[in-house]
Structure formats: C-alpha cells, structure tokens
Amino acid sequence: AYNLNCVGTEHRLQNCNWGSGYHNCTHLDDVGVVCTAPSDLIRIRDGTSANQGRLDVYFNHQWGTVCDDGFTNVDAGVACRQLGYAGGVVLNNALTVDGPYWTRILAYNLNCVGTEHRLQNC
C-alpha cells in the first residue's frame, strides 16, 4: 500500500510522491473523480476518426474554427496534447472539412513554442 501525496502541479499521478505505509481502506473507500479538462475549450470535428479532423476552439460563449495561416506542427502538438494525445501534426488542408459558413474563425497565428499545456497559452 502507498500513501499518495500530490502537491497539485504534477501532470500525472505517477509524478506524485508514492510513500509506503499502512492503510485501513477497503473497496468501500475507493475514490471517484469528476474531471474538468482544459480540452473542454477545444475539440476535433468532422474527421474520419476521433483523433483527426478540423480543430474548433471555444471562446466568448461560442465555438469557432482556427485559421491555418501560420499553424505549424508545434501548434498541432500543443492542441493534441491538450486533448489527451501524445502529440500531433497538421492535417493536410485538403483532408480538413471546412467549418459551416456561419461559424466564426476565432484563432489564427497562434505561434506556440511547444511547451504550452493549452492552446490558450500560446
């Protein structure tokens, strides 16, 4: 058994301190969580699978698209990591389904450096 001690800045439970110790827990004490992920602010739409398609962002109470001007593999990597993937690359524009005409373009020229955890930090 381990005494799990996180400080809150870890990105994974494996990075917390896993000290040894004794416990008095049973499975009646198993923990549950409700997660609020930063990926609530971005999504992938209209792709051929869950991990590829048009990137949408949520800003000011509305969903919109991201312009491909200046969007690089570095930006794609940040977006994909925010969505829980290990990384990513830009999808060929010819393979991307355009957003509906009424949808606003909400982001362009993001210029991520690659260390950001969220597109909103670029």
Short mmCIF file of N, CA and C in Angstrom, two decimals:
data_model
loop_
_atom_site.label_atom_id
_atom_site.label_comp_id
_atom_site.label_asym_id
_atom_site.label_seq_id
_atom_site.Cartn_x
_atom_site.Cartn_y
_atom_site.Cartn_z
N ALA A 1 0.84 -1.19 0.00
CA ALA A 1 0.00 0.00 0.00
C ALA A 1 0.88 1.24 0.00
N TYR A 2 0.40 2.31 -0.62
CA TYR A 2 1.17 3.53 -0.75
C TYR A 2 0.37 4.72 -0.24
N ASN A 3 1.05 5.64 0.43
CA ASN A 3 0.46 6.91 0.80
C ASN A 3 0.74 7.88 -0.34
N LEU A 4 -0.27 8.17 -1.13
CA LEU A 4 -0.12 9.03 -2.29
C LEU A 4 -0.18 10.48 -1.84
N ASN A 5 0.84 11.26 -2.23
CA ASN A 5 0.92 12.65 -1.82
C ASN A 5 1.25 13.52 -3.03
N CYS A 6 0.23 14.23 -3.54
CA CYS A 6 0.42 15.13 -4.68
C CYS A 6 0.36 16.57 -4.17
N VAL A 7 1.12 17.43 -4.84
CA VAL A 7 1.08 18.85 -4.46
C VAL A 7 0.18 19.66 -5.39
N GLY A 8 -0.20 19.08 -6.54
CA GLY A 8 -1.13 19.75 -7.44
C GLY A 8 -0.51 20.25 -8.74
N THR A 9 0.81 20.23 -8.83
CA THR A 9 1.46 20.69 -10.06
C THR A 9 1.86 19.53 -10.96
N GLU A 10 1.67 18.30 -10.49
CA GLU A 10 2.04 17.13 -11.28
C GLU A 10 1.07 16.98 -12.46
N HIS A 11 1.59 16.44 -13.56
CA HIS A 11 0.75 16.19 -14.73
C HIS A 11 0.23 14.77 -14.74
N ARG A 12 0.79 13.90 -13.90
CA ARG A 12 0.37 12.51 -13.82
C ARG A 12 0.48 12.05 -12.38
N LEU A 13 -0.36 11.11 -12.00
CA LEU A 13 -0.27 10.56 -10.65
C LEU A 13 1.09 9.90 -10.41
N GLN A 14 1.67 9.36 -11.47
CA GLN A 14 2.99 8.72 -11.34
C GLN A 14 4.05 9.70 -10.87
N ASN A 15 3.82 11.00 -11.04
CA ASN A 15 4.80 12.01 -10.62
C ASN A 15 4.62 12.44 -9.17
N CYS A 16 3.58 11.96 -8.53
CA CYS A 16 3.35 12.28 -7.11
C CYS A 16 4.29 11.44 -6.25
N ASN A 17 4.37 11.77 -4.98
CA ASN A 17 5.17 11.01 -4.04
C ASN A 17 4.38 9.78 -3.60
N TRP A 18 4.95 8.62 -3.89
CA TRP A 18 4.30 7.35 -3.54
C TRP A 18 5.03 6.74 -2.35
N GLY A 19 4.82 7.32 -1.17
CA GLY A 19 5.47 6.80 0.04
C GLY A 19 4.82 5.50 0.47
N SER A 20 5.55 4.72 1.23
CA SER A 20 4.99 3.47 1.73
C SER A 20 4.25 3.73 3.03
N GLY A 21 3.45 2.80 3.42
CA GLY A 21 2.71 2.95 4.67
C GLY A 21 1.58 1.94 4.76
N TYR A 22 0.84 2.03 5.85
CA TYR A 22 -0.28 1.13 6.08
C TYR A 22 -1.58 1.91 5.93
N HIS A 23 -2.63 1.21 5.61
CA HIS A 23 -3.94 1.86 5.45
C HIS A 23 -5.01 0.99 6.08
N ASN A 24 -6.16 1.58 6.27
CA ASN A 24 -7.31 0.84 6.77
C ASN A 24 -8.45 0.90 5.76
N CYS A 25 -8.12 0.97 4.48
CA CYS A 25 -9.11 1.11 3.42
C CYS A 25 -9.64 -0.23 2.96
N THR A 26 -10.90 -0.22 2.53
CA THR A 26 -11.50 -1.33 1.81
C THR A 26 -12.00 -0.77 0.48
N HIS A 27 -12.54 -1.60 -0.37
CA HIS A 27 -13.05 -1.10 -1.64
C HIS A 27 -14.28 -0.21 -1.46
N LEU A 28 -14.85 -0.19 -0.29
CA LEU A 28 -15.92 0.76 0.00
C LEU A 28 -15.35 2.18 0.06
N ASP A 29 -14.03 2.30 0.18
CA ASP A 29 -13.37 3.60 0.25
C ASP A 29 -12.73 4.02 -1.08
N ASP A 30 -12.98 3.28 -2.17
CA ASP A 30 -12.40 3.63 -3.47
C ASP A 30 -12.86 5.02 -3.88
N VAL A 31 -11.94 5.79 -4.42
CA VAL A 31 -12.21 7.18 -4.77
C VAL A 31 -12.86 7.29 -6.15
N GLY A 32 -13.65 8.31 -6.33
CA GLY A 32 -14.20 8.69 -7.63
C GLY A 32 -13.81 10.13 -7.91
N VAL A 33 -13.76 10.52 -9.16
CA VAL A 33 -13.39 11.88 -9.52
C VAL A 33 -14.32 12.40 -10.62
N VAL A 34 -14.46 13.69 -10.67
CA VAL A 34 -15.09 14.38 -11.79
C VAL A 34 -14.02 15.30 -12.35
N CYS A 35 -13.63 15.08 -13.58
CA CYS A 35 -12.53 15.84 -14.17
C CYS A 35 -13.06 16.98 -15.03
N THR A 36 -12.42 18.10 -14.93
CA THR A 36 -12.68 19.22 -15.83
C THR A 36 -11.41 19.47 -16.60
N ALA A 37 -11.41 19.09 -17.84
CA ALA A 37 -10.20 19.14 -18.65
C ALA A 37 -10.12 20.43 -19.44
N PRO A 38 -8.89 20.93 -19.62
CA PRO A 38 -8.73 22.08 -20.49
C PRO A 38 -9.24 21.83 -21.90
N SER A 39 -9.30 20.55 -22.29
CA SER A 39 -9.77 20.23 -23.63
C SER A 39 -11.24 20.55 -23.81
N ASP A 40 -11.95 20.94 -22.74
CA ASP A 40 -13.32 21.40 -22.90
C ASP A 40 -13.37 22.63 -23.80
N LEU A 41 -12.24 23.29 -24.00
CA LEU A 41 -12.19 24.52 -24.78
C LEU A 41 -11.75 24.30 -26.23
N ILE A 42 -11.39 23.07 -26.57
CA ILE A 42 -11.08 22.75 -27.96
C ILE A 42 -11.67 21.38 -28.26
N ARG A 43 -11.88 21.12 -29.55
CA ARG A 43 -12.41 19.83 -29.96
C ARG A 43 -12.01 19.56 -31.41
N ILE A 44 -12.07 18.29 -31.79
CA ILE A 44 -11.85 17.89 -33.17
C ILE A 44 -13.19 17.50 -33.75
N ARG A 45 -13.50 18.02 -34.93
CA ARG A 45 -14.79 17.78 -35.56
C ARG A 45 -14.62 17.30 -37.00
N ASP A 46 -15.62 16.58 -37.48
CA ASP A 46 -15.76 16.21 -38.89
C ASP A 46 -14.54 15.52 -39.47
N GLY A 47 -13.93 14.65 -38.69
CA GLY A 47 -12.80 13.88 -39.19
C GLY A 47 -13.19 12.45 -39.49
N THR A 48 -12.25 11.70 -40.00
CA THR A 48 -12.52 10.30 -40.30
C THR A 48 -12.33 9.41 -39.08
N SER A 49 -11.77 9.97 -38.01
CA SER A 49 -11.63 9.25 -36.74
C SER A 49 -11.61 10.29 -35.62
N ALA A 50 -11.64 9.82 -34.38
CA ALA A 50 -11.72 10.73 -33.22
C ALA A 50 -10.47 11.59 -33.07
N ASN A 51 -9.33 11.14 -33.61
CA ASN A 51 -8.08 11.87 -33.39
C ASN A 51 -7.66 12.72 -34.59
N GLN A 52 -8.52 12.89 -35.58
CA GLN A 52 -8.16 13.78 -36.69
C GLN A 52 -9.41 14.47 -37.23
N GLY A 53 -9.22 15.70 -37.67
CA GLY A 53 -10.32 16.48 -38.21
C GLY A 53 -10.07 17.96 -38.00
N ARG A 54 -11.10 18.76 -38.21
CA ARG A 54 -10.99 20.21 -38.05
C ARG A 54 -10.90 20.56 -36.57
N LEU A 55 -9.99 21.46 -36.24
CA LEU A 55 -9.84 21.91 -34.86
C LEU A 55 -10.77 23.08 -34.60
N ASP A 56 -11.63 22.95 -33.60
CA ASP A 56 -12.51 24.02 -33.16
C ASP A 56 -12.08 24.50 -31.78
N VAL A 57 -12.30 25.77 -31.51
CA VAL A 57 -12.00 26.35 -30.20
C VAL A 57 -13.26 27.00 -29.65
N TYR A 58 -13.34 27.06 -28.33
CA TYR A 58 -14.47 27.68 -27.66
C TYR A 58 -13.99 28.97 -27.00
N PHE A 59 -14.60 30.08 -27.37
CA PHE A 59 -14.21 31.37 -26.83
C PHE A 59 -15.41 32.29 -26.81
N ASN A 60 -15.57 33.01 -25.73
CA ASN A 60 -16.64 34.00 -25.61
C ASN A 60 -18.02 33.39 -25.89
N HIS A 61 -18.26 32.23 -25.29
CA HIS A 61 -19.56 31.54 -25.35
C HIS A 61 -19.91 31.04 -26.74
N GLN A 62 -18.92 30.77 -27.60
CA GLN A 62 -19.23 30.23 -28.91
C GLN A 62 -18.07 29.37 -29.43
N TRP A 63 -18.42 28.41 -30.27
CA TRP A 63 -17.43 27.59 -30.93
C TRP A 63 -17.05 28.23 -32.26
N GLY A 64 -15.80 28.11 -32.64
CA GLY A 64 -15.33 28.61 -33.92
C GLY A 64 -14.14 27.81 -34.40
N THR A 65 -13.63 28.18 -35.54
CA THR A 65 -12.53 27.43 -36.15
C THR A 65 -11.20 28.15 -35.93
N VAL A 66 -10.12 27.48 -36.33
CA VAL A 66 -8.78 28.03 -36.27
C VAL A 66 -8.27 28.15 -37.70
N CYS A 67 -7.78 29.31 -38.07
CA CYS A 67 -7.23 29.53 -39.41
C CYS A 67 -5.89 28.80 -39.53
N ASP A 68 -5.63 28.25 -40.71
CA ASP A 68 -4.38 27.52 -40.90
C ASP A 68 -3.19 28.42 -41.19
N ASP A 69 -3.38 29.72 -41.33
CA ASP A 69 -2.26 30.65 -41.57
C ASP A 69 -1.29 30.59 -40.39
N GLY A 70 -0.08 30.16 -40.65
CA GLY A 70 0.94 30.11 -39.61
C GLY A 70 0.78 28.97 -38.63
N PHE A 71 -0.20 28.10 -38.81
CA PHE A 71 -0.41 26.98 -37.89
C PHE A 71 0.58 25.88 -38.24
N THR A 72 1.43 25.53 -37.27
CA THR A 72 2.53 24.60 -37.52
C THR A 72 2.32 23.29 -36.76
N ASN A 73 3.23 22.35 -36.99
CA ASN A 73 3.20 21.09 -36.24
C ASN A 73 3.40 21.33 -34.75
N VAL A 74 4.09 22.39 -34.39
CA VAL A 74 4.26 22.73 -32.97
C VAL A 74 2.89 23.08 -32.37
N ASP A 75 2.12 23.91 -33.07
CA ASP A 75 0.77 24.27 -32.61
C ASP A 75 -0.12 23.03 -32.53
N ALA A 76 -0.02 22.17 -33.56
CA ALA A 76 -0.82 20.94 -33.57
C ALA A 76 -0.46 20.04 -32.40
N GLY A 77 0.83 19.98 -32.07
CA GLY A 77 1.25 19.17 -30.92
C GLY A 77 0.65 19.66 -29.62
N VAL A 78 0.62 20.98 -29.43
CA VAL A 78 0.02 21.54 -28.21
C VAL A 78 -1.47 21.21 -28.17
N ALA A 79 -2.17 21.39 -29.30
CA ALA A 79 -3.61 21.09 -29.35
C ALA A 79 -3.87 19.62 -29.04
N CYS A 80 -3.11 18.75 -29.64
CA CYS A 80 -3.32 17.32 -29.43
C CYS A 80 -3.00 16.90 -27.99
N ARG A 81 -1.96 17.46 -27.42
CA ARG A 81 -1.66 17.14 -26.01
C ARG A 81 -2.76 17.66 -25.11
N GLN A 82 -3.33 18.83 -25.42
CA GLN A 82 -4.44 19.36 -24.62
C GLN A 82 -5.64 18.41 -24.68
N LEU A 83 -5.80 17.74 -25.80
CA LEU A 83 -6.90 16.79 -25.96
C LEU A 83 -6.58 15.41 -25.39
N GLY A 84 -5.37 15.26 -24.85
CA GLY A 84 -5.03 14.00 -24.20
C GLY A 84 -4.19 13.05 -25.04
N TYR A 85 -3.77 13.48 -26.23
CA TYR A 85 -2.92 12.66 -27.08
C TYR A 85 -1.45 12.95 -26.78
N ALA A 86 -0.57 12.08 -27.25
CA ALA A 86 0.86 12.24 -27.00
C ALA A 86 1.45 13.37 -27.83
N GLY A 87 0.85 13.70 -28.93
CA GLY A 87 1.34 14.75 -29.82
C GLY A 87 0.50 14.78 -31.07
N GLY A 88 0.96 15.50 -32.09
CA GLY A 88 0.21 15.56 -33.33
C GLY A 88 0.89 16.41 -34.37
N VAL A 89 0.37 16.35 -35.56
CA VAL A 89 0.87 17.14 -36.69
C VAL A 89 -0.31 17.78 -37.40
N VAL A 90 -0.02 18.75 -38.25
CA VAL A 90 -1.06 19.43 -39.01
C VAL A 90 -1.62 18.47 -40.05
N LEU A 91 -2.94 18.41 -40.14
CA LEU A 91 -3.62 17.61 -41.15
C LEU A 91 -3.65 18.38 -42.45
N ASN A 92 -3.35 17.71 -43.55
CA ASN A 92 -3.37 18.34 -44.86
C ASN A 92 -4.70 19.07 -45.06
N ASN A 93 -4.64 20.33 -45.51
CA ASN A 93 -5.84 21.15 -45.66
C ASN A 93 -6.87 20.50 -46.57
N ALA A 94 -6.43 19.76 -47.56
CA ALA A 94 -7.36 19.10 -48.47
C ALA A 94 -8.17 18.01 -47.77
N LEU A 95 -7.68 17.54 -46.63
CA LEU A 95 -8.37 16.49 -45.87
C LEU A 95 -9.23 17.05 -44.74
N THR A 96 -9.22 18.36 -44.57
CA THR A 96 -9.96 19.00 -43.49
C THR A 96 -11.30 19.51 -44.00
N VAL A 97 -12.39 19.10 -43.35
CA VAL A 97 -13.72 19.56 -43.72
C VAL A 97 -13.88 20.99 -43.21
N ASP A 98 -14.24 21.90 -44.11
CA ASP A 98 -14.43 23.29 -43.73
C ASP A 98 -15.57 23.43 -42.71
N GLY A 99 -15.43 24.42 -41.83
CA GLY A 99 -16.49 24.70 -40.87
C GLY A 99 -17.70 25.30 -41.56
N PRO A 100 -18.86 25.22 -40.93
CA PRO A 100 -20.07 25.82 -41.50
C PRO A 100 -19.86 27.32 -41.75
N TYR A 101 -20.49 27.86 -42.76
CA TYR A 101 -20.28 29.25 -43.15
C TYR A 101 -20.62 30.23 -42.03
N TRP A 102 -21.53 29.87 -41.14
CA TRP A 102 -21.91 30.79 -40.06
C TRP A 102 -20.94 30.75 -38.87
N THR A 103 -20.01 29.82 -38.90
CA THR A 103 -19.04 29.68 -37.81
C THR A 103 -17.94 30.72 -37.96
N ARG A 104 -17.63 31.40 -36.88
CA ARG A 104 -16.56 32.40 -36.91
C ARG A 104 -15.19 31.74 -36.81
N ILE A 105 -14.21 32.36 -37.44
CA ILE A 105 -12.82 31.97 -37.24
C ILE A 105 -12.35 32.71 -36.00
N LEU A 106 -12.03 31.96 -34.96
CA LEU A 106 -11.74 32.57 -33.65
C LEU A 106 -10.25 32.64 -33.32
N ALA A 107 -9.41 31.95 -34.07
CA ALA A 107 -7.99 31.96 -33.75
C ALA A 107 -7.16 31.88 -35.03
N TYR A 108 -6.02 32.55 -35.02
CA TYR A 108 -5.08 32.50 -36.13
C TYR A 108 -3.71 32.92 -35.62
N ASN A 109 -2.67 32.51 -36.35
CA ASN A 109 -1.29 32.84 -35.98
C ASN A 109 -1.01 32.58 -34.50
N LEU A 110 -1.23 31.35 -34.05
CA LEU A 110 -1.09 31.03 -32.63
C LEU A 110 0.34 31.13 -32.13
N ASN A 111 1.30 30.67 -32.91
CA ASN A 111 2.71 30.82 -32.57
C ASN A 111 3.10 30.16 -31.24
N CYS A 112 2.72 28.90 -31.06
CA CYS A 112 3.13 28.16 -29.87
C CYS A 112 4.63 27.86 -29.94
N VAL A 113 5.26 27.75 -28.78
CA VAL A 113 6.66 27.35 -28.75
C VAL A 113 6.81 25.85 -28.47
N GLY A 114 5.74 25.21 -28.03
CA GLY A 114 5.74 23.76 -27.82
C GLY A 114 5.72 23.33 -26.39
N THR A 115 5.97 24.23 -25.46
CA THR A 115 5.96 23.87 -24.04
C THR A 115 4.62 24.16 -23.37
N GLU A 116 3.71 24.79 -24.09
CA GLU A 116 2.41 25.15 -23.51
C GLU A 116 1.58 23.89 -23.29
N HIS A 117 0.71 23.93 -22.29
CA HIS A 117 -0.19 22.82 -22.00
C HIS A 117 -1.55 23.04 -22.65
N ARG A 118 -1.80 24.27 -23.12
CA ARG A 118 -3.09 24.60 -23.73
C ARG A 118 -2.86 25.60 -24.87
N LEU A 119 -3.69 25.51 -25.91
CA LEU A 119 -3.60 26.49 -27.00
C LEU A 119 -3.81 27.90 -26.48
N GLN A 120 -4.63 28.04 -25.47
CA GLN A 120 -4.94 29.37 -24.92
C GLN A 120 -3.69 30.04 -24.35
N ASN A 121 -2.64 29.28 -24.10
CA ASN A 121 -1.40 29.83 -23.55
C ASN A 121 -0.39 30.22 -24.64
N CYS A 122 -0.73 29.98 -25.89
CA CYS A 122 0.19 30.33 -26.99
C CYS A 122 0.12 31.81 -27.29
#
